[in-house]
Coordinates of C-alpha atoms and ligand atoms in Angstrom, one line a residue:
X1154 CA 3.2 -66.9 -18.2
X1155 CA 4.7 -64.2 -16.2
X1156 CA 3.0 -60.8 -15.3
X1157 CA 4.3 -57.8 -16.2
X1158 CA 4.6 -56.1 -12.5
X1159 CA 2.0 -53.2 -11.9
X1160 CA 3.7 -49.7 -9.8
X1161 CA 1.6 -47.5 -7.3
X1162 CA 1.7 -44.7 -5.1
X1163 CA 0.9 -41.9 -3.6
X1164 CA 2.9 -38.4 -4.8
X1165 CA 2.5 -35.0 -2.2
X1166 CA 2.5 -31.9 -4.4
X1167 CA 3.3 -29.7 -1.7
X1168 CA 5.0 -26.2 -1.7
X1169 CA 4.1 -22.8 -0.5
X1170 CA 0.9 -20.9 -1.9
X1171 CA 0.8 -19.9 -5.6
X1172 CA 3.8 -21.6 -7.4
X1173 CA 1.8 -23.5 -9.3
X1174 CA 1.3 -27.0 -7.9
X1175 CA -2.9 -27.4 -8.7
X1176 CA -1.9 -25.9 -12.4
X1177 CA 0.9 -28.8 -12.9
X1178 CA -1.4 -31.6 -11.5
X1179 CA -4.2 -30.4 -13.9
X1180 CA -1.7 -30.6 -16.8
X1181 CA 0.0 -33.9 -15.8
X1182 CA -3.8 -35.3 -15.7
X1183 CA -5.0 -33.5 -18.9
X1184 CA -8.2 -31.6 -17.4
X1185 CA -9.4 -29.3 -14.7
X1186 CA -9.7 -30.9 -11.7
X1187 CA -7.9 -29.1 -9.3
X1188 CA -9.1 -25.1 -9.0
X1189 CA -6.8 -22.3 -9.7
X1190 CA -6.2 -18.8 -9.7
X1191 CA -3.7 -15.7 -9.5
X1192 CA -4.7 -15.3 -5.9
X1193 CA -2.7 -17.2 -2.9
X1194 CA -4.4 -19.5 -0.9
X1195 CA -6.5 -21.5 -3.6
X1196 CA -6.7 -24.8 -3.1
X1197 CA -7.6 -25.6 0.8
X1198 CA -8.5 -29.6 0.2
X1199 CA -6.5 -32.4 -0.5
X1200 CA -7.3 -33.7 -3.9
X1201 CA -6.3 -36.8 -5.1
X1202 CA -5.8 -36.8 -8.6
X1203 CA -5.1 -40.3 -10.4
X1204 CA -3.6 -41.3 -13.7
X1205 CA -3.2 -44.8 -15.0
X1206 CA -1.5 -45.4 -17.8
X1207 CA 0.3 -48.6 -19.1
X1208 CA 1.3 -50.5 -16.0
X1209 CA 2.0 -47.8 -13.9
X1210 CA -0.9 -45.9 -11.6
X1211 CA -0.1 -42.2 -10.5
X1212 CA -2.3 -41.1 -7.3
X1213 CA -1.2 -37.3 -7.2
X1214 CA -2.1 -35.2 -3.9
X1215 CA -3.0 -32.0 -4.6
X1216 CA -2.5 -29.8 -1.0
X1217 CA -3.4 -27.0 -0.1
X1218 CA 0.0 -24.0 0.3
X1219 CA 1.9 -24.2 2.9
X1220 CA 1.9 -20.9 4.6
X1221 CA 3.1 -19.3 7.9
X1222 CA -0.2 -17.1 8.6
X1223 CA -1.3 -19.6 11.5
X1224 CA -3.7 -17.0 12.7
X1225 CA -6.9 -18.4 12.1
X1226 CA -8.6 -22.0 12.1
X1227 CA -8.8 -22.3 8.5
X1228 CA -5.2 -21.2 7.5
X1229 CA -4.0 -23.8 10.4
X1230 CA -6.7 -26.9 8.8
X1231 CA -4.7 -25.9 5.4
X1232 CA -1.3 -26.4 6.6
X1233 CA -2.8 -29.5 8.5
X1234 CA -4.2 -30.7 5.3
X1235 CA -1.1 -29.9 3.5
X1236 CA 1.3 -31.2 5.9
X1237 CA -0.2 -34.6 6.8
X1238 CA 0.2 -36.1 3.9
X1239 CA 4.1 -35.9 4.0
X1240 CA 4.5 -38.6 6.0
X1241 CA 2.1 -41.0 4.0
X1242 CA 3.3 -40.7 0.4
X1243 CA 6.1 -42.7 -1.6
X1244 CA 7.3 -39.8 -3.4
X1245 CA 7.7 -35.7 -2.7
X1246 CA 7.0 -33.1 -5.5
X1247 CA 8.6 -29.7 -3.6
X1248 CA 7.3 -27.1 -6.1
X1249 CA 9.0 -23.6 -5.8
X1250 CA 8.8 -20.6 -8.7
X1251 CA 11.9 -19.4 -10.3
X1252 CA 13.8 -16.7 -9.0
X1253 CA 11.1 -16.7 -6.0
X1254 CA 12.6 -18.0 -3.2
X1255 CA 10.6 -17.1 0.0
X1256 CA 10.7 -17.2 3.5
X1257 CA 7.8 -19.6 3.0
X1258 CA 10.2 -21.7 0.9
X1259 CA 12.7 -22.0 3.6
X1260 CA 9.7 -23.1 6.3
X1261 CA 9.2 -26.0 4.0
X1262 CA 12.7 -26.9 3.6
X1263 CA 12.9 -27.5 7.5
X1264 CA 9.9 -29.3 7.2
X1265 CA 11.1 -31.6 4.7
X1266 CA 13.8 -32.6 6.4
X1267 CA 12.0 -35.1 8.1
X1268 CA 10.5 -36.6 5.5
X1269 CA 11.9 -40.3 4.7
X1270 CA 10.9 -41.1 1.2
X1271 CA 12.5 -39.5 -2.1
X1272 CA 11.7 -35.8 -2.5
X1273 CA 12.4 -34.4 -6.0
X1274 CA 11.9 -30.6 -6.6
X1275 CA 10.2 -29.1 -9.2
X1276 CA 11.3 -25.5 -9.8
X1277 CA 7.9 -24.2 -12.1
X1278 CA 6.8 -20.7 -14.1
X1279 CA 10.2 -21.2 -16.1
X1280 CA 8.6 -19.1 -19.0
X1281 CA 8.6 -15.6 -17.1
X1282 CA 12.3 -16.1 -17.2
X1283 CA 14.2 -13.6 -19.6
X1284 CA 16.7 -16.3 -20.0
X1285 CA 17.4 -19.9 -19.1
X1286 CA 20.8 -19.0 -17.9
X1287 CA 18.7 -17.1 -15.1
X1288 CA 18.0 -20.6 -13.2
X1289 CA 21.6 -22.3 -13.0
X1290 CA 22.0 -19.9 -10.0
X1291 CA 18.5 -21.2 -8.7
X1292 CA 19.6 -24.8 -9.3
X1293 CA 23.0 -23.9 -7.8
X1294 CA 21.9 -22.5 -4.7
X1295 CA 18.8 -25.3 -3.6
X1296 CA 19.9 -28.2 -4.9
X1297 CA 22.4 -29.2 -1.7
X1298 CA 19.2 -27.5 0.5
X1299 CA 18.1 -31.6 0.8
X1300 CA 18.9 -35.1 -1.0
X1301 CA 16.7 -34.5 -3.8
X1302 CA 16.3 -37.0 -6.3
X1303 CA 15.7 -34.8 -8.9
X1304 CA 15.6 -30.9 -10.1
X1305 CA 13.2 -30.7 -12.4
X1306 CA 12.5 -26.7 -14.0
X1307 CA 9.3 -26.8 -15.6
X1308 CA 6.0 -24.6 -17.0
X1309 CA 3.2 -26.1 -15.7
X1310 CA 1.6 -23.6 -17.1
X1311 CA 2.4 -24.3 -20.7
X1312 CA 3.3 -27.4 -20.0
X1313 CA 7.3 -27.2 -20.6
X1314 CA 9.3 -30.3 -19.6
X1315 CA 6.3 -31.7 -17.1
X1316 CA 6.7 -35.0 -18.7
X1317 CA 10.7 -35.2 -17.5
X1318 CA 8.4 -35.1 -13.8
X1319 CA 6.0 -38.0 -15.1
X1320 CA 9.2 -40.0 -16.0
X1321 CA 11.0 -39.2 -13.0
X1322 CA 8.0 -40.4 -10.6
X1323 CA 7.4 -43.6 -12.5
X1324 CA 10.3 -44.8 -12.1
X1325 CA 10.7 -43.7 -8.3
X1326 CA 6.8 -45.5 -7.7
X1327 CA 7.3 -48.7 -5.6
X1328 CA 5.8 -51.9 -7.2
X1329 CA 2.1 -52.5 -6.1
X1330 CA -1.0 -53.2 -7.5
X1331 CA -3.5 -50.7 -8.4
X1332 CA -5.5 -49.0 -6.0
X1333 CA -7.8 -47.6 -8.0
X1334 CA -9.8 -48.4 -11.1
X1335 CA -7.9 -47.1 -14.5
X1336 CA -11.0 -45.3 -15.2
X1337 CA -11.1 -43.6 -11.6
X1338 CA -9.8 -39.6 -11.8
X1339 CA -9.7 -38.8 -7.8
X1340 CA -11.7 -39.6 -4.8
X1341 CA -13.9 -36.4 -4.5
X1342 CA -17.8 -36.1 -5.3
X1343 CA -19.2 -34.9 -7.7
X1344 CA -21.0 -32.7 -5.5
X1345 CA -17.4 -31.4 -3.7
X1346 CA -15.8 -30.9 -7.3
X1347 CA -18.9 -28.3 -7.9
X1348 CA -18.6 -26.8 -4.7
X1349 CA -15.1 -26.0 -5.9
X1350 CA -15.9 -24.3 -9.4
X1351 CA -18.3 -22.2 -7.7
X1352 CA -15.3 -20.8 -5.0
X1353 CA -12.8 -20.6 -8.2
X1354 CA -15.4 -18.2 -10.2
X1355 CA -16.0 -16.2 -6.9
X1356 CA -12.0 -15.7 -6.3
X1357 CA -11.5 -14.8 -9.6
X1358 CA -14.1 -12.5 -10.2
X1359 CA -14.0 -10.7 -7.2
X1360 CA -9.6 -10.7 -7.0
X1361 CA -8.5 -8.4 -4.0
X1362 CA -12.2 -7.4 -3.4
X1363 CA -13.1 -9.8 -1.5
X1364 CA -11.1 -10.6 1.5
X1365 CA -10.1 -14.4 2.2
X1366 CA -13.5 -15.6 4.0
X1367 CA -15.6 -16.9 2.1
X1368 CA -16.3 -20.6 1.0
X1369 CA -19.2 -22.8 -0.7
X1370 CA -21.6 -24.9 0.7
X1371 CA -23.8 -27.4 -1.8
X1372 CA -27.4 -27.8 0.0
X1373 CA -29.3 -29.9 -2.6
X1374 CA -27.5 -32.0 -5.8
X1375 CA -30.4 -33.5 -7.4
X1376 CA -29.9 -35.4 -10.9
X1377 CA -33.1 -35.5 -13.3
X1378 CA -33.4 -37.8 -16.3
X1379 CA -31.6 -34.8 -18.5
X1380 CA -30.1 -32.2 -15.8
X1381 CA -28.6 -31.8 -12.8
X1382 CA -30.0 -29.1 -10.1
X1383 CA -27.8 -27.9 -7.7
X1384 CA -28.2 -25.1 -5.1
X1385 CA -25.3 -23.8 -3.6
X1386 CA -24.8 -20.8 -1.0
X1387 CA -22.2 -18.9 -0.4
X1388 CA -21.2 -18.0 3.8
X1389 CA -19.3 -15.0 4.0
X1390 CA -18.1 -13.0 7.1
X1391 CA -20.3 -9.7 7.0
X1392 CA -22.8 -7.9 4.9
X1393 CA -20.4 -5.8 3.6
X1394 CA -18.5 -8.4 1.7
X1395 CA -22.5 -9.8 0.7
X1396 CA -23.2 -7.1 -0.9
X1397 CA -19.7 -7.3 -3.0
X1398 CA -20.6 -10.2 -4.1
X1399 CA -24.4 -9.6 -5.3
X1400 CA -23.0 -6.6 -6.7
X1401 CA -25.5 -3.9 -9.1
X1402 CA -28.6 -5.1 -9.2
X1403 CA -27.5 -8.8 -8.7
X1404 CA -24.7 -8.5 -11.5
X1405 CA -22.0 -10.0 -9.9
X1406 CA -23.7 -12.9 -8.4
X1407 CA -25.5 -13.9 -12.3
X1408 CA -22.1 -13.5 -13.9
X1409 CA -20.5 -16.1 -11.2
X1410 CA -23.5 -18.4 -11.6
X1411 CA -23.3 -18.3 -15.0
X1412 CA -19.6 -19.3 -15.4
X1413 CA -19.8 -22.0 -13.0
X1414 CA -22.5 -23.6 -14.6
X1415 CA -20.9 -23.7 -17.7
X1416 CA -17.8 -24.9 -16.3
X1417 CA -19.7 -27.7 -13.8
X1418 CA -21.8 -28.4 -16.9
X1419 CA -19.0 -29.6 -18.9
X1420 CA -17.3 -31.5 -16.1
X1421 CA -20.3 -33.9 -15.5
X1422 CA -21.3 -33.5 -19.4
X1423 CA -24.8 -32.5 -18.8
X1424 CA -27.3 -29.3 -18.3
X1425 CA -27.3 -27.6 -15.4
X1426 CA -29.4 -25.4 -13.1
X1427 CA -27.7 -23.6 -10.6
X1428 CA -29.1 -21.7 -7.8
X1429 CA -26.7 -19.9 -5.7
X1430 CA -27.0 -18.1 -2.3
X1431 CA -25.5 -15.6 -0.2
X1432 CA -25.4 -15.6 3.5
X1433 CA -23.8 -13.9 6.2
X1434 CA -22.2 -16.2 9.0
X1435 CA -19.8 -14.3 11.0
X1436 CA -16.7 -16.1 12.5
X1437 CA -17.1 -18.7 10.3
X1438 CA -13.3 -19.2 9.0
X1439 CA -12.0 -18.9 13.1
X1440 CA -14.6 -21.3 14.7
X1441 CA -13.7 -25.2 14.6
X1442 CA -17.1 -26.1 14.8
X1443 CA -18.6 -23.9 11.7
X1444 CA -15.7 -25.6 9.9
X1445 CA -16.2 -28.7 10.5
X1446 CA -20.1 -28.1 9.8
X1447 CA -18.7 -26.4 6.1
X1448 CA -16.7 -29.7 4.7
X1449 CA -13.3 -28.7 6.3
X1450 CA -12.6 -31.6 8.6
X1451 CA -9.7 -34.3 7.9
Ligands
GTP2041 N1 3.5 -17.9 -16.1 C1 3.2 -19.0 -15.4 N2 2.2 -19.0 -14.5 C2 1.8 -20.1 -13.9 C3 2.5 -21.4 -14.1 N3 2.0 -22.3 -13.3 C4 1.0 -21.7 -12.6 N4 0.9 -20.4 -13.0 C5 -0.1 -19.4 -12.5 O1 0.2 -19.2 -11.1 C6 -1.1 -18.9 -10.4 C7 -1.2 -19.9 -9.3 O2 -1.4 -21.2 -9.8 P1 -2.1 -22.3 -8.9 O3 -1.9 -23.6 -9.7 O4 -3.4 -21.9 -8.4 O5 -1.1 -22.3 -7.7 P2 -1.1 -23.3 -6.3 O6 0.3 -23.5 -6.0 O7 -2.0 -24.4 -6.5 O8 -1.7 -22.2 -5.3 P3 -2.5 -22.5 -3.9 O9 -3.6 -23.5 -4.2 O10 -3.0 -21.2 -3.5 O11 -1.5 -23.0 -2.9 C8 -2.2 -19.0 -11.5 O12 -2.5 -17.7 -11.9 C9 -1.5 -19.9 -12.6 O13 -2.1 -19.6 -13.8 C10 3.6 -21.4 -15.0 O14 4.2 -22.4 -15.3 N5 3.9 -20.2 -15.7
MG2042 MG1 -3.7 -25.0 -5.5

């Protein structure tokens, strides 16, 4: 009896911050895994995102945006996180935004070049365009930028033409068997996936407020019979941006809590309590050794 032959890899979405890339891999996997928001900078993990379907077993990368303000040790573990995986993976998703072609872009262009295997690009946010003839120029312009295998325009947003990227990958994917269990989503806790709700709701809730410095730490994740207790704090840099993020009379910091334990409460389909913390630590985002002590090490 012959077997039918199984395909895996691994797939970079890499580009520069804020075209999209953690809003096409949640679509391309059918829920929120990967955190989002209007603000540059989101995602500063690699998250591996898997999807198994037929004989074929997609392990997306989420990365973190590829950005050229080196300044601190955070923004330079982000691009080190983001930029590692390049030389690991079987496959390249390059996401840019239509009619936004950046400086940024261009970085990652040069950075590609080194890159040996097969590097498609995906041009996303096709629905803010007036018209479709607005992207032949795109298209025009960066396809001879590298030997893509592919130009794919897309919303990942509502979800436009993402399937022409599912194809496209499959059938790029080298034959291998799975690495994964079908049933497996990604590689990160449960724990780390809560973490990350918590820094989406604070991002969103507090926009341009609140500078980029602060980040989530989970001190206890305990699951009871029928709920799960978690107690989170929050470092930022000063007391100023503290008291931000308390806000009147504690507002600010309830309304957070209260949207990320709805959100983590869904994800791990149970109740949840959810204490959450603020605390100054200043320095925290320029010292390697704070970092490292807050979950960002490789
Ligand atoms: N209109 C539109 N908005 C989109 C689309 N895809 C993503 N967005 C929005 O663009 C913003 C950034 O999306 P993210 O998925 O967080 O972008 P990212 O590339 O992961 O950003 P970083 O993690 O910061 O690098 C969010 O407000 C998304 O809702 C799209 O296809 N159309
Ligand atoms: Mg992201």
């Amino acid at each position: 009896m012959s077997e039918q032959k199984q395909r895996c890899g691994y797939i970079a979405i890499v580009g520069r911050p804020n075209v999209g890339k953690s809003t096409l891999l949640n679509h391309i996997l059918g829920m929120k895994l990967s955190i989002t928001s209007r603000k540059p900078q989101t995602t500063r993990h690699q998250i591996l995102g898997v999807k198994t379907t037929g004989n074929t077993q997609f392990i997306y990368v989420d990365t973190p945006g590829i950005h050229q303000r080196r300044n601190t040790a955070i923004n330079k573990y982000m691009n080190r996180a983001a930029t590692s995986v390049l030389g690991d993976v079987d496959l390249v998703l390059f996401v840019v935004q239509a009619r936004q072609w950046t400086d940024e872009d261009k970085a990652i262009v040069e950075k590609l070049k080194a890159v040996n295997s097969p590097i498609v690009l995906v041009i996303n946010k096709i629905d803010k365009l007036e018209s479709k003839k607005q992207l032949l120029p795109m298209i025009n312009e960066l396809s001879p930028l590298l030997d893509f295998s592919e130009v794919i325009p897309v919303s990942a947003l509502n979800g436009i033409n993402v399937e022409a990227i599912e194809k496209t990958v499959a059938a790029l994917l080298p034959e291998n068997t799975f690495f994964y269990p079908e049933d497996q989503v990604t590689d990160r806790s449960m724990r780390f996936l809560a973490a990350e709700i918590i820094r989406e709701k604070l991002i969103r809730e507090l926009g341009q407020e609140l500078p980029y410095t602060s980040t989530v730490n989970i001190d206890r994740y305990d699951e009871d019979r029928d709920i799960v207790r978690i107690h989170a704090t929050i470092f930022v840099e000063s007391k100023g941006q503290k008291s931000i993020i308390i806000g009147k009379k504690g507002a600010r910091l309830k309304s957070i809590g209260t949207s990320a334990r709805e959100d983590i409460s869904k994800m791990i389909d149970s109740r949840v309590y959810l204490n959450l913390w603020v605390k100054v630590r200043e320095g925290w985002s320029n010292d390697e050794r704070a970092l490292r002590g807050l979950g960002y090490s490789e």
